[in-house]
XYZ file of C-alpha atoms in Angstrom:
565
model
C 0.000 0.000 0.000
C 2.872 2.501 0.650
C 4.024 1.964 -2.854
C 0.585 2.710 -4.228
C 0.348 5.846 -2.192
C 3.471 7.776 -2.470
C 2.989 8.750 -5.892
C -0.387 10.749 -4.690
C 1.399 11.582 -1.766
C 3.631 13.671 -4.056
C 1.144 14.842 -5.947
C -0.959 16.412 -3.391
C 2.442 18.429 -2.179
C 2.639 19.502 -5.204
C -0.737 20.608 -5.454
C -0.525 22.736 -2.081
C 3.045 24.483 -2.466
C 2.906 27.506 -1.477
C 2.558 30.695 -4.449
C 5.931 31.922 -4.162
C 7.216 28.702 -5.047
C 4.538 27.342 -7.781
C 5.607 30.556 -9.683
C 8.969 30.032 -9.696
C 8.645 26.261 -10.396
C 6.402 27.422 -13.526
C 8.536 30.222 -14.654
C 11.752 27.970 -15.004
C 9.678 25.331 -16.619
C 8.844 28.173 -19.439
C 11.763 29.121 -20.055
C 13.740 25.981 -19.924
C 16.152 23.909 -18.881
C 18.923 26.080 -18.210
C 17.193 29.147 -18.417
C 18.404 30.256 -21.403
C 18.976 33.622 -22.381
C 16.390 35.090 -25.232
C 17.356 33.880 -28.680
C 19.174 30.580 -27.720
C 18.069 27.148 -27.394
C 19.267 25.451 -24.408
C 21.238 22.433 -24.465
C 20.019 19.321 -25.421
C 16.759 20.824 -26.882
C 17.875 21.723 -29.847
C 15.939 21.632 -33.287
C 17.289 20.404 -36.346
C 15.895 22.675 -38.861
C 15.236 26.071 -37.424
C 17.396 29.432 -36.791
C 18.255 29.853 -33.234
C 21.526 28.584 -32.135
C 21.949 26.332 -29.218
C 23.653 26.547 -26.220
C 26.090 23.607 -26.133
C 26.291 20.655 -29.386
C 25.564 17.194 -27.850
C 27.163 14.410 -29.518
C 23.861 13.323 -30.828
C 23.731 16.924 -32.792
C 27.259 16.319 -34.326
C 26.552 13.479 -35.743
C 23.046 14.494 -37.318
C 25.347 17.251 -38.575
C 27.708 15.534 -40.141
C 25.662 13.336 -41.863
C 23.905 16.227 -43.193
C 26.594 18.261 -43.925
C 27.827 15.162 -46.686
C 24.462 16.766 -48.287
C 25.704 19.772 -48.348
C 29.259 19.140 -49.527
C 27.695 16.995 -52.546
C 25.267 19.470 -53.681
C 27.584 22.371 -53.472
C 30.240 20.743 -55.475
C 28.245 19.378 -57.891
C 26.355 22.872 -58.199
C 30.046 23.989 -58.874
C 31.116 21.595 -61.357
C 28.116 22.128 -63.507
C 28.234 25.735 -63.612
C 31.987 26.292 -63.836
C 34.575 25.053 -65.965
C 33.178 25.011 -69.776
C 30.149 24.912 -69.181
C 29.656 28.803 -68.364
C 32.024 29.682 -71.393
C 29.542 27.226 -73.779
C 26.483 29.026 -72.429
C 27.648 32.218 -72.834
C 29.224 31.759 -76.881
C 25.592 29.855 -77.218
C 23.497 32.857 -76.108
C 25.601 35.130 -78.892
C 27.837 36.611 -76.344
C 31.161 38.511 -77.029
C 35.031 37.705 -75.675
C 34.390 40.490 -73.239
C 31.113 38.579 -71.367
C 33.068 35.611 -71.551
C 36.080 37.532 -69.833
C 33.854 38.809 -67.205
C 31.583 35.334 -66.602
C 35.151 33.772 -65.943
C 36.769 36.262 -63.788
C 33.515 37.395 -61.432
C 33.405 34.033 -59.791
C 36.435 35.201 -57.599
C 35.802 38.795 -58.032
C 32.252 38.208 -55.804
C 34.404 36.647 -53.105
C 34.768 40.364 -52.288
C 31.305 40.666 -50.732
C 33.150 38.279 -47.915
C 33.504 41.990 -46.350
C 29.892 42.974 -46.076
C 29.162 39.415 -45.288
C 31.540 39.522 -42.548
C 29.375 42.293 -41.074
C 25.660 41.324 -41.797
C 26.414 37.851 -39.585
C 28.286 40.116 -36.776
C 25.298 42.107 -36.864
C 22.833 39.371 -36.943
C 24.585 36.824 -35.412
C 22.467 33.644 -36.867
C 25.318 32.018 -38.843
C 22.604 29.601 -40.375
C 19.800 32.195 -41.366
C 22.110 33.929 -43.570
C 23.315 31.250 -45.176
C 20.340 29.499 -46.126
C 18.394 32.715 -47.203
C 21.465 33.628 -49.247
C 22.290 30.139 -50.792
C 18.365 29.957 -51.486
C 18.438 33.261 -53.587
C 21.706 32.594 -55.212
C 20.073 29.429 -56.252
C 16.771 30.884 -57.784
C 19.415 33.494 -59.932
C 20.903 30.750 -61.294
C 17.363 29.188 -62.237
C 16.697 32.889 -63.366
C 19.660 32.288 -65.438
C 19.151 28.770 -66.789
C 15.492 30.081 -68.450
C 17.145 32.896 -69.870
C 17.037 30.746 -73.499
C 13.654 29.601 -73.662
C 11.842 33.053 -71.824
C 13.997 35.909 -72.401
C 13.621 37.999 -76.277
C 16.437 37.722 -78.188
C 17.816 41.079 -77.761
C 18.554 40.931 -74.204
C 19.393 37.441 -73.623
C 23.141 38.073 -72.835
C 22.503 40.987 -70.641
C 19.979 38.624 -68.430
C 21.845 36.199 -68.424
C 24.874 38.178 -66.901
C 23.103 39.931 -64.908
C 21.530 36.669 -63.404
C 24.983 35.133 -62.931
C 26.641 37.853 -60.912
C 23.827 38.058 -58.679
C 24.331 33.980 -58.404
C 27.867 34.570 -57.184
C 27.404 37.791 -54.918
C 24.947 35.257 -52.860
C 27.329 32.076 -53.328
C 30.018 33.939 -50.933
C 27.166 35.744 -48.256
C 26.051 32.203 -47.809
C 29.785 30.690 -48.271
C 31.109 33.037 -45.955
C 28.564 32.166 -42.726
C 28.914 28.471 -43.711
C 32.509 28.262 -43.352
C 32.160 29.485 -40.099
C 29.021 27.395 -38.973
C 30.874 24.183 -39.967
C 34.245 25.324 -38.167
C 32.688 25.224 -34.533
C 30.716 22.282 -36.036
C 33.214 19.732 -37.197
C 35.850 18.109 -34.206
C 39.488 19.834 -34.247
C 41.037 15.871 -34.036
C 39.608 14.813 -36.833
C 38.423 17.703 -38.888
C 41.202 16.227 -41.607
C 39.229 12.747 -42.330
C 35.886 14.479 -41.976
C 36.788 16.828 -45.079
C 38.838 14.325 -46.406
C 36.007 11.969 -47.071
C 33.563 14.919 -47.901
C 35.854 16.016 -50.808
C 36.410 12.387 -51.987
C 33.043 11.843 -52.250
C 31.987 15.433 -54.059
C 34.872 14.635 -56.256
C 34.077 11.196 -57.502
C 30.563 12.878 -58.196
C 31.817 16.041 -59.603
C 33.807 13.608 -62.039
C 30.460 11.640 -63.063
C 29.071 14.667 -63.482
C 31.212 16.195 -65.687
C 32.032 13.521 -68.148
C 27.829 12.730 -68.630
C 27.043 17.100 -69.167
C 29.925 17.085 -71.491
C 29.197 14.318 -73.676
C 25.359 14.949 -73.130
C 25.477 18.449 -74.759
C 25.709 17.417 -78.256
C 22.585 15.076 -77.806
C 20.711 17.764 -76.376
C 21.269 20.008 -78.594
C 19.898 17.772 -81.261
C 16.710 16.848 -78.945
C 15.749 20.444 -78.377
C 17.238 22.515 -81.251
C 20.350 24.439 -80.113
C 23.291 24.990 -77.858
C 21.631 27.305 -75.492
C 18.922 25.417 -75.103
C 21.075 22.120 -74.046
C 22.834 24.048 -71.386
C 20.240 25.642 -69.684
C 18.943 22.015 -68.760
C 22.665 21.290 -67.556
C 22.363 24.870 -65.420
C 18.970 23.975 -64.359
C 20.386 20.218 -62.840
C 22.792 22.512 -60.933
C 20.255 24.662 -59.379
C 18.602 21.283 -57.898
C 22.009 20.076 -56.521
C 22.259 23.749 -54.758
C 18.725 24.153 -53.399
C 19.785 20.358 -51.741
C 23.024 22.025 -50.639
C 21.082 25.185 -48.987
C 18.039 22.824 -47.266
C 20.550 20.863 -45.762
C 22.204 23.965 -44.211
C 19.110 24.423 -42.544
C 19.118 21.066 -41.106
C 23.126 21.751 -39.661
C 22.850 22.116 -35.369
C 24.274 26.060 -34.964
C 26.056 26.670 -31.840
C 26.159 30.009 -30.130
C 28.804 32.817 -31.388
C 31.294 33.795 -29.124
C 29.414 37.415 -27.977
C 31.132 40.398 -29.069
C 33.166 43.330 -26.561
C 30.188 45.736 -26.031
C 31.279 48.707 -28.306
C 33.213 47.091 -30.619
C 33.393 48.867 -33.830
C 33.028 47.159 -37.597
C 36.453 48.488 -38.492
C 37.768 46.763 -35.394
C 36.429 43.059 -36.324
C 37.646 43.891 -39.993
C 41.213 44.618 -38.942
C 41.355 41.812 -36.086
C 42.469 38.947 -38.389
C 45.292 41.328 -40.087
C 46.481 42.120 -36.332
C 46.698 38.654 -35.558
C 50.795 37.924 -36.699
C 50.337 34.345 -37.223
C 47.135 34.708 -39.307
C 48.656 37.610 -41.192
C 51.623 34.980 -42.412
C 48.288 32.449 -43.327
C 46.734 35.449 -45.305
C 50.057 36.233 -47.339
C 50.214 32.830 -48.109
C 46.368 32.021 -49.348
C 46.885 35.373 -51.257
C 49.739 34.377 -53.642
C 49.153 30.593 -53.304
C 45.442 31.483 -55.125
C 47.436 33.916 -57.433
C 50.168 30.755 -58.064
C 47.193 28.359 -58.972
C 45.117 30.461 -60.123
C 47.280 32.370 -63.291
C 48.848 28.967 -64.296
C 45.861 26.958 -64.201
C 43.966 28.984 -66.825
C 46.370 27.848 -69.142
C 46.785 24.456 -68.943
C 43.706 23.212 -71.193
C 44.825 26.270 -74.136
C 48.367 24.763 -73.678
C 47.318 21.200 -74.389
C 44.998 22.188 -76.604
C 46.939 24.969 -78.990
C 50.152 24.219 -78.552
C 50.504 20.604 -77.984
C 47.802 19.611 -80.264
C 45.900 17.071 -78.254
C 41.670 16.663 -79.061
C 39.608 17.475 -76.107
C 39.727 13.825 -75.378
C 43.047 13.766 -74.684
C 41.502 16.825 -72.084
C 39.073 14.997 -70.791
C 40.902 11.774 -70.248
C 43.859 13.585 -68.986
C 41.810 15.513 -65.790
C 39.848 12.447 -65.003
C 43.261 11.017 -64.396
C 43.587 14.073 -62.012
C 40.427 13.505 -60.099
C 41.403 9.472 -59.277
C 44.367 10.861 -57.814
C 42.611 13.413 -55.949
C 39.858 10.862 -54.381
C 42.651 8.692 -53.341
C 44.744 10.859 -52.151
C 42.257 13.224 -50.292
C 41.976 10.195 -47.330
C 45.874 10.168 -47.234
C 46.417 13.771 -46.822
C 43.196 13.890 -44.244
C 44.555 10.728 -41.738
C 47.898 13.108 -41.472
C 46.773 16.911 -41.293
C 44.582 15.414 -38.432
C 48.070 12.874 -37.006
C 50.186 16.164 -37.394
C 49.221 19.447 -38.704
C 47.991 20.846 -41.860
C 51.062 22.523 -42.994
C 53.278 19.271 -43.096
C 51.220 18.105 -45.774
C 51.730 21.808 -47.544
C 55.208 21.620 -47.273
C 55.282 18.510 -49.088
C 52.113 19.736 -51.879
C 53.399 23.249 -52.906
C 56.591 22.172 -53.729
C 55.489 19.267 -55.758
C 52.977 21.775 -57.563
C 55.696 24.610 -58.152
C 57.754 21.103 -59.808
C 54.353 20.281 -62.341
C 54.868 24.206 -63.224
C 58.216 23.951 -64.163
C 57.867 20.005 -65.777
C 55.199 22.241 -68.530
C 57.576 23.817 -71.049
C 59.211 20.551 -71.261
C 56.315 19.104 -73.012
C 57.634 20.817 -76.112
C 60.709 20.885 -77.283
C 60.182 23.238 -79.077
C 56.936 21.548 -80.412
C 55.637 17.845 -79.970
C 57.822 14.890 -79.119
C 57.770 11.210 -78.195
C 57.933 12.439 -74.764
C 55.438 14.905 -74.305
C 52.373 12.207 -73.555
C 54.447 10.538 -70.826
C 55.212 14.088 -69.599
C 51.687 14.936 -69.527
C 50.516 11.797 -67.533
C 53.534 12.777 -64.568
C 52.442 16.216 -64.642
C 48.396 15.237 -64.166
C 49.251 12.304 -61.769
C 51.388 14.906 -59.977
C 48.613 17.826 -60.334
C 46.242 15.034 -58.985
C 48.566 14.372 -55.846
C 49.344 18.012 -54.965
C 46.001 19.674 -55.469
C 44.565 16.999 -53.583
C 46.626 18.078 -50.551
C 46.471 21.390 -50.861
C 42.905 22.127 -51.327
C 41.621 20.245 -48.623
C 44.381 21.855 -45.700
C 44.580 25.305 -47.191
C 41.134 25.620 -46.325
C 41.804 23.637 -43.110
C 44.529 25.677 -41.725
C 42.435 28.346 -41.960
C 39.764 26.651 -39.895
C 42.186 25.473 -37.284
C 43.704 29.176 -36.624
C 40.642 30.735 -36.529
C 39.452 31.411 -33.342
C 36.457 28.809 -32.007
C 32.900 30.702 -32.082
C 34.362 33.731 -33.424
C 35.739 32.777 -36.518
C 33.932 34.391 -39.205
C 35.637 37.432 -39.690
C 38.740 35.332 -39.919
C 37.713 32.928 -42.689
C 35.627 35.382 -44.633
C 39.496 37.532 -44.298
C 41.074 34.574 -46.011
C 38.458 34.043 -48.673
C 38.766 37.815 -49.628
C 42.323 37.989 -49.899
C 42.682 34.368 -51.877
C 39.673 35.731 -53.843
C 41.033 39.139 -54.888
C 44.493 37.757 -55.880
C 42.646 35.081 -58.058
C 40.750 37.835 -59.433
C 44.046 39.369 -60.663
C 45.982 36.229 -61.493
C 44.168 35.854 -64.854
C 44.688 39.384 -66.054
C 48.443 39.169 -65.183
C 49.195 36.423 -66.931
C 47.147 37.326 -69.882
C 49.482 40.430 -69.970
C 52.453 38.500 -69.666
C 50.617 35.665 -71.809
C 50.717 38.757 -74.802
C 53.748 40.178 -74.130
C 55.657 37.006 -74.738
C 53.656 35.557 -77.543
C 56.472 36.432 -79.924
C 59.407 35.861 -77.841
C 61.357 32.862 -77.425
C 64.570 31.648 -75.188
C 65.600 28.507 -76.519
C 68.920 26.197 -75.651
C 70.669 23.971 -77.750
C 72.955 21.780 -77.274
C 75.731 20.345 -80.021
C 77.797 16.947 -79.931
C 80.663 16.349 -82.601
C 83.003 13.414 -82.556
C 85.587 15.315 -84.415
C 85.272 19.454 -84.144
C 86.928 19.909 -87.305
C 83.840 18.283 -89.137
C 81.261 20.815 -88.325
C 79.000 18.317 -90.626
C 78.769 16.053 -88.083
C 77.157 17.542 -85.476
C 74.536 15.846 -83.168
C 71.882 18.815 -82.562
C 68.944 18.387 -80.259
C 67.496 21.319 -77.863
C 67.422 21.271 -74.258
C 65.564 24.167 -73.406
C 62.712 26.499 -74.911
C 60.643 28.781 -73.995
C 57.893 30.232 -76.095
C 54.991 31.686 -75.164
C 52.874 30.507 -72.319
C 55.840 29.025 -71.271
C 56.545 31.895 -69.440
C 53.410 32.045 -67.118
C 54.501 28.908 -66.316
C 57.724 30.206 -65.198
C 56.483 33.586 -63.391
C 53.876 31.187 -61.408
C 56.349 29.008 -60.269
C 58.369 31.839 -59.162
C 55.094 33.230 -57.359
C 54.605 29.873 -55.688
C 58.075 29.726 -54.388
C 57.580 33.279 -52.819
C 54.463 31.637 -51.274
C 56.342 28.461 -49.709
C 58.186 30.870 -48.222
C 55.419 32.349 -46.504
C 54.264 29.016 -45.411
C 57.250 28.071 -44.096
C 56.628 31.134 -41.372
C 53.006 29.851 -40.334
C 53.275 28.465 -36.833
C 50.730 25.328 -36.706
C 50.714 22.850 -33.733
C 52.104 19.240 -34.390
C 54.363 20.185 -37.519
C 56.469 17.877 -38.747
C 59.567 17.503 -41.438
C 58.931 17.094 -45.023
C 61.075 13.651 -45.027
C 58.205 12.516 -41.973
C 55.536 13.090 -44.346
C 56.740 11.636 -47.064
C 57.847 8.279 -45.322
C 53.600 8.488 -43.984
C 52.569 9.038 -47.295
C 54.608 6.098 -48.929
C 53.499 3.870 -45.888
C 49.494 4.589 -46.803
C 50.240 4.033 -50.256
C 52.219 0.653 -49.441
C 49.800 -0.464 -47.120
C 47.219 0.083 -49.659
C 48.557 -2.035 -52.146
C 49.392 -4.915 -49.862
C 45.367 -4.691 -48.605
C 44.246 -4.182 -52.348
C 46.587 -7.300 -54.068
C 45.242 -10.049 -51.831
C 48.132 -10.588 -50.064
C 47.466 -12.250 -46.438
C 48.946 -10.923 -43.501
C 52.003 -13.685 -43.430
C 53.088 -12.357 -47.255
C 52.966 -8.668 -45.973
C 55.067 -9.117 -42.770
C 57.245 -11.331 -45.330
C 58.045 -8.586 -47.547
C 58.282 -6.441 -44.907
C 61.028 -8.198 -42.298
C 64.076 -7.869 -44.444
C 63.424 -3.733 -43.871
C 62.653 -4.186 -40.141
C 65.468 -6.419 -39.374
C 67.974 -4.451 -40.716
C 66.981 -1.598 -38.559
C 66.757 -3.663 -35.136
C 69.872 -5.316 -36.650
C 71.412 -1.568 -36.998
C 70.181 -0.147 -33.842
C 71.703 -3.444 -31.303
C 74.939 -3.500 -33.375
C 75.597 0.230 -32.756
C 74.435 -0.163 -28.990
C 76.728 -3.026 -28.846
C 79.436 -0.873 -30.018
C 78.823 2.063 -27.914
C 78.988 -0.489 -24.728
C 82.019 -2.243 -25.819
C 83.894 1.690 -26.449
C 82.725 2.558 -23.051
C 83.605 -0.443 -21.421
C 87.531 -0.022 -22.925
C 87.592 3.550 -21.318
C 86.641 2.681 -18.501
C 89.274 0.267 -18.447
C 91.476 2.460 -19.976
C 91.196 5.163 -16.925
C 90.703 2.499 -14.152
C 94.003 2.574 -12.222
C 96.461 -0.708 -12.244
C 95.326 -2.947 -9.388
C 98.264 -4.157 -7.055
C 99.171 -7.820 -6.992
């Protein structure tokens, strides 16, 4: 009977506390667990798709957040690939337009990483990370739909001017939204493995981005036939990327937001504009991402006119040549990932930048002066290479940037980064079209002569070493950029740096390990082939303690006195 009565027992004293206390009791039960202040949703209440931020991130929010946040990376990339590349260039020359357009489609997509700045200070003002992004990615999105009926709704006199229009008003709201979800996903994602997490994200978008790619450009000429024309056929390809960005924006929406760090009362928008510059060791980051973007940027919008123009390959040679690139990448995305998050982002720059500033300089070789039986090998280092370095250094050049920027304050510090990397990638085309120009008509060339006899100048073995013609130059003047900017990296303090020799012995371990798991080797054959390597190093290290005992031991005896008989 006691057990059947306590219960009401309770009850009733609940029923008959006293005012005072039934208020408060009700009050905190209003408000919430924790009380929360206005604006916030306390911890462990938190809603998956709304606008407030939350308190504290439970585990149980991370992971809902990474798994939506694969969305996102997926959508945004393939959004990307399908509006980039040639596919903006073949809408444009469809819909009539002139080299100028084209010029300006091309170069606005890094120009508009300029609005970073007013970005910057609508989410200080605002503070709701994820309500500016999704309202921002959502509107960017319906531009680009804007954009992709353009061909079949627009008259034919203003067609070009739309459809610019549309497309800068796309990227304005691609870098308001990219800008706040940089900085959602930084306080999101955990510091210790941040590496994989992107690692796999970018693997994933890449093998997509790949499928992607191939099927719009050999689905073009097929759709042009089904519906009558070029425009036409790529407005269908810009309309599939809309859908892939309204996924990326709704899953936004679905990401957990935690609370930004609050702001000094008083603090001016100068002030948070100049705080990352002030900052010495994010200053060093900023030089770098500035002429690293200019490095990659002003060489890489010459490497399809190279292949094309001056070595003479078809497009697919192109095509076969950067999917050879993008293998590479998803491959070596997980490698680079498992050791930014073992040791530190910049150990795997150290090692990526210099191997990209070495594809820069392997370029001119391809011609000597014009096509030889090398140049196809050449081409297949350089893109296995290409595939290897931009691999690393796309995924931790964005991942430095998250690691030194301050936790739950970190916008104005990544949407810094993306403005600088974004104006000098604005510039990098036009200066190396200058240079491009200048050097069309010039050529340093080196040759070198072998005669068995001098006297018979007849006789001569000739064949050239060197030459440089054209392009080739950019190619030089980035790699001398990109050596000024391994410089810079080289000044970057980052926790848990290691030598370049470290990271190459981890790399060549992954890829060994790999193989060995891939060939069907069981685990017998792979400490087989192994044991030689291992037992020469124990070998190595007892033989030289061995020796180091045995010197000691014969000073010792050396400088022991004689003992008396």
């Amino acid at each position: 009977m006691q057990l059947g009565t306590a219960p009401r027992a309770r009850r009733i004293s609940r029923t008959f506390q006293p005012p005072e206390k039934r208020a408060i009791t009700q009050s905190a039960t209003t408000r919430g667990l924790d009380a929360a202040p206005s604006g916030i949703v306390p911890a462990g209440a938190t809603t998956m798709f709304g606008f407030l931020p939350t308190e504290q991130l439970t585990d149980d929010d991370r992971e809902k957040g990474l798994k939506v946040f694969t969305w996102e990376c997926l959508g945004s990339h393939a959004m990307t690939i399908l509006v980039t590349g040639a596919f903006l260039p073949g809408m444009a020359l469809a819909l009539q337009a002139n080299n100028f357009i084209i010029g300006l489609l091309a170069s606005f997509a890094p120009i508009a990483q300029m609005a970073q700045i007013p970005a910057i200070l609508l989410i200080e003002k605002v503070r709701r990370r994820k309500l500016v992004s999704v309202v921002a990615a959502l509107a960017s999105r319906l531009f680009l739909v804007a954009a992709a009926l353009v061909p079949f709704l627009a008259p034919d006199g203003s067609k070009v001017g739309l459809f610019t229009t549309f497309m800068i008003l796309f990227f304005i709201g691609g870098a308001f939204a990219g800008c706040s979800t940089a900085s959602l996903i930084k306080d999101l994602l955990p510091e210790k493995s941040r590496g994989s997490i992107l690692a796999s994200r970018l693997s994933a978008a890449t093998a997509l981005g790949a499928l992607l790619s191939l099927g719009g450009g050999f689905g073009i000429a097929p759709l042009s036939q089904m519906l009558g024309g070029d425009a036409p056929a790529y407005a269908v390809v810009f309309l599939a990327a809309s859908l892939f960005g309204l996924v990326a924006a709704v899953a936004v929406g679905f990401m957990p937001e935690p609370r930004m760090t609050p702001s000094e009362p008083g603090t001016r928008w100068l002030t948070r504009l100049i705080t990352p510059v002030q900052d010495p060791n994010f200053r060093r980051l900023l030089i770098f991402s500035a002429s690293w973007s200019f490095t990659v940027i002003m060489s890489g919008a010459f490497f399809a006119v190279y292949i094309l123009k001056r070595i003479g390959l078809p497009m697919s040679g192109v095509i076969l040549l950067a999917m050879l690139s993008q293998v590479t990448n998803i491959y070596f995305f997980r490698v680079w990932g498992r050791i930014a998050d073992r040791f530190s982002n910049k150990s795997v720059l150290a090692v990526t930048v210099p191997l990209f500033i070495v594809l820069l300089i392997l370029y001119p070789f391809t011609t000597m002066p014009e096509r030889y039986a090398l140049t196809v090998p050449l081409l297949v280092l350089i893109h296995f290479i290409g595939g290897i370095s931009t691999a690393g250094f796309n995924l931790c050049s964005a991942n430095i940037a998250l690691r030194l920027a301050p936790h739950g304050n970190a916008t104005s510090y990544l949407g810094t980064n993306a403005f600088c990397a974004g104006l000098a990638a604005a510039i990098a085309p036009i200066v190396g079209g200058a240079l491009g120009s200048y050097f069309a008509t010039k050529e340093i060339s080196l040759d070198l002569f072998y005669r068995h006899d001098f006297s018979q100048t007849d006789s001569a073995l000739n064949f050239s070493a060197v030459s440089f013609r054209g392009i080739d130059f950019v190619f030089f003047a980035a790699a001398l950029t990109g050596l000024y900017a391994w410089h810079r990296l080289s000044l970057i303090d980052e926790e848990g740096t290691i030598s370049e020799s470290a990271v190459r012995d981890q790399v060549f371990a992954s890829v060994r390990s790999s193989i060995f798991t891939s060939s069907g080797l069981n685990m017998g054959m792979r400490r087989m082939t192994a044991f030689p390597y291992e037992m020469l190093k124990k070998t190595s290290r007892g033989a030289s303690s061995s020796l180091s005992r045995a010197a000691r031991a014969m000073n010792l005896k050396k400088d022991r006195p004689p003992q008396r008989p």
